[in-house]
């Protein structure tokens, strides 16, 4: 049973991030292959990301903290996209989004419920595992686990943002644009398996404690 729940959680996390992160990146590269300029391709990626967020909110018929955060990020991104008209500004906007997300992740550990817990609960709700998730989160050590996850994600996103900003303003814009997308995907590709392994280990510890 625990293994089935873990597999379901892994599929949900990977599927959600593939849509939330993968779709905008794919849109950027497809637009570039279709002949769009770097600025146009980045703008298309921004719009795709926003449409994805709006679709999720419309489907769930509620605005929870995680969805509200994504909506705010999209709004800021869209405003910056149309105000500047500069590819480097759009790239910097993406890096700033990662920077803000990292600050929110780290800051949430200081003010109460860690943000990673909100995100995980959103994914659990979409797969019908809300009660199981809340029971695990409320178990001894549950919040400590999500604090740790939030800190790791927050620090990784902050480092990602700083590296991308350096690349944006030190490299040619076309190279910086491609590298920025690759770096973003690489960060998530590294974070997702770690999160799944850490959560699986946590789940086994809880199961062992209950069995004992």
C-alpha atoms as one frame of an Amber mdcrd trajectory, in Angstrom:
protein
   0.000   0.000   0.000   2.783   2.403   0.956   4.627   1.565  -2.260   1.508
   2.217  -4.346   0.963   5.577  -2.653   4.607   6.465  -3.239   4.405   5.538
  -6.910   1.244   7.604  -7.272   2.922  10.582  -5.598   5.930  10.265  -7.898
   3.760  10.168 -11.004   1.787  13.193  -9.805   4.907  15.233  -9.022   6.646
  14.400 -12.279   3.490  14.969 -14.311   2.735  18.299 -12.649   6.255  19.650
 -13.102   6.380  18.381 -16.672   3.385  20.614 -17.370   4.299  23.569 -15.145
   7.952  23.721 -16.214   8.212  21.579 -19.325   5.443  23.196 -21.366   6.868
  26.756 -21.304  10.372  25.472 -22.088   9.065  23.312 -24.928   7.066  26.268
 -26.255  10.232  28.395 -26.252  12.261  25.880 -28.253   9.419  25.060 -30.668
   8.862  28.773 -31.331  12.578  29.191 -31.976  12.602  26.313 -34.430   9.590
  27.868 -36.160  11.592  31.022 -36.810  10.560  33.252 -33.907  13.119  35.671
 -32.513  14.583  35.059 -29.061  12.276  37.708 -27.593   9.186  36.275 -29.332
  10.026  32.741 -28.241  10.476  33.841 -24.626   7.195  35.742 -24.755   5.387
  32.679 -26.110   6.850  30.582 -23.272   5.592  33.147 -20.752   2.074  33.086
 -22.201   2.005  29.271 -22.212   3.040  29.234 -18.537   0.247  31.668 -17.685
  -2.400  29.716 -19.580  -1.370  26.574 -17.719  -1.842  28.325 -14.353  -5.227
  29.753 -15.354  -6.368  26.318 -16.517  -5.406  24.738 -13.180  -7.251  27.441
 -11.219 -10.347  27.083 -13.420 -10.317  23.294 -13.047  -9.983  23.366  -9.262
 -12.435  26.291  -8.934 -10.425  27.699  -6.067  -7.330  29.825  -5.548  -5.072
  28.228  -2.974  -1.729  29.695  -1.809   0.303  27.768  -4.391  -1.958  28.723
  -7.293  -2.091  32.330  -6.085   1.696  32.444  -6.033   1.872  31.140  -9.614
  -0.755  33.639 -10.752   1.190  36.516  -9.226   4.370  35.314 -10.923   2.584
  35.132 -14.253   1.137  38.617 -13.843   4.537  40.130 -13.077   6.099  38.218
 -15.963   3.500  39.401 -18.454   3.820  43.035 -17.410   7.606  42.934 -17.709
   7.344  41.172 -21.048   5.296  43.939 -22.646   6.952  46.870 -20.896  10.545
  46.238 -21.937  10.471  44.462 -25.266  13.991  43.242 -24.544  15.029  39.582
 -24.579  17.509  40.053 -21.743  14.775  41.604 -19.602  12.534  38.607 -20.249
  15.373  36.280 -19.286  16.054  38.335 -16.182  12.333  38.114 -15.388  12.536
  34.315 -15.419  15.579  34.421 -13.160  13.794  36.879 -10.868  10.864  34.475
 -10.681  13.214  31.718  -9.515  14.787  34.160  -7.068  11.410  35.109  -5.604
  10.323  31.472  -5.468  13.511  30.619  -3.601  12.954  33.452  -1.129   9.353
  32.329  -0.575  10.486  28.739  -0.010  13.135  29.739   2.525  11.008  32.435
   4.143   8.034  30.123   4.607  10.147  28.019   6.940  10.341  30.982   9.297
   6.680  31.977   9.426   4.747  28.730   9.742   3.707  26.064   7.261   6.530
  25.502   4.753   5.619  26.313   1.173   6.675  22.882  -0.088   3.892  21.443
   2.058   1.312  23.592   0.235   2.674  22.443  -3.124   2.698  18.786  -2.101
  -0.848  19.037  -0.734  -1.990  20.535  -4.042  -0.569  17.514  -5.878  -2.094
  15.116  -3.354  -5.489  16.750  -3.858  -5.286  16.315  -7.626  -4.749  12.572
  -7.185  -7.361  12.118  -4.449  -4.853  11.493  -1.632  -5.565  14.550   0.500
  -6.422  12.660   3.695  -3.362  10.406   3.457  -1.145  13.395   2.855  -2.500
  15.383   5.806  -2.160  12.397   8.106   1.505  12.002   7.126   2.175  15.749
   7.384   0.644  15.884  10.864   2.583  12.857  12.085   5.680  13.479  14.271
   8.466  14.824  12.078   6.107  15.574   9.199   6.508  19.333   9.268  10.267
  18.988   9.825  10.436  17.005   6.601   8.644  19.708   4.620  10.806  22.398
   6.226  13.860  20.532   4.970  12.374  20.131   1.505  11.488  23.829   1.371
  15.000  24.838   2.406  16.673  22.613  -0.184  14.375  23.821  -2.965  14.719
  27.434  -1.841  18.515  27.397  -1.753  18.703  25.567  -5.090  16.388  28.095
  -6.740  18.366  31.012  -5.325  21.623  29.605  -6.693  19.923  28.901 -10.026
  18.686  32.491 -10.221  22.109  33.972  -9.499  23.849  31.762 -12.075  21.249
  32.580 -14.700  21.497  36.336 -14.087  25.273  36.126 -14.513  24.837  34.205
 -17.779  22.191  36.628 -19.067  24.422  39.670 -18.781  27.796  38.072 -19.563
  26.919  35.911 -22.584  25.417  36.662 -26.013  21.631  36.841 -25.693  20.865
  33.794 -27.876  23.316  31.619 -25.937  22.076  33.007 -22.626  18.460  32.251
 -23.573  19.140  28.612 -24.383  21.399  28.161 -21.361  18.806  29.737 -19.065
  16.160  27.232 -20.160  18.572  24.302 -19.792  19.696  25.423 -16.327  16.104
  25.732 -15.150  15.251  22.238 -16.343  18.473  20.829 -14.849  17.625  22.252
 -11.422  14.216  20.605 -11.432  15.609  17.347 -12.793  17.933  17.291  -9.807
  15.405  18.414  -7.202  12.544  16.119  -8.159  14.365  12.777  -7.632  15.835
  14.046  -4.364  12.387  15.104  -3.151  10.863  11.756  -4.103  13.642   9.822
  -2.366  13.463  11.978   0.767   9.676  11.703   0.918   9.801   7.949   0.314
  12.322   7.565   3.120  10.110   9.663   5.373   7.077   7.552   4.489   8.939
   4.325   5.310  10.042   5.745   8.651   6.445   6.592   9.546   5.272   3.120
   8.480   8.011   1.484  10.587   7.111   3.604  13.619   3.429   2.725  13.274
   4.243  -0.955  12.854   6.430  -0.882  15.929
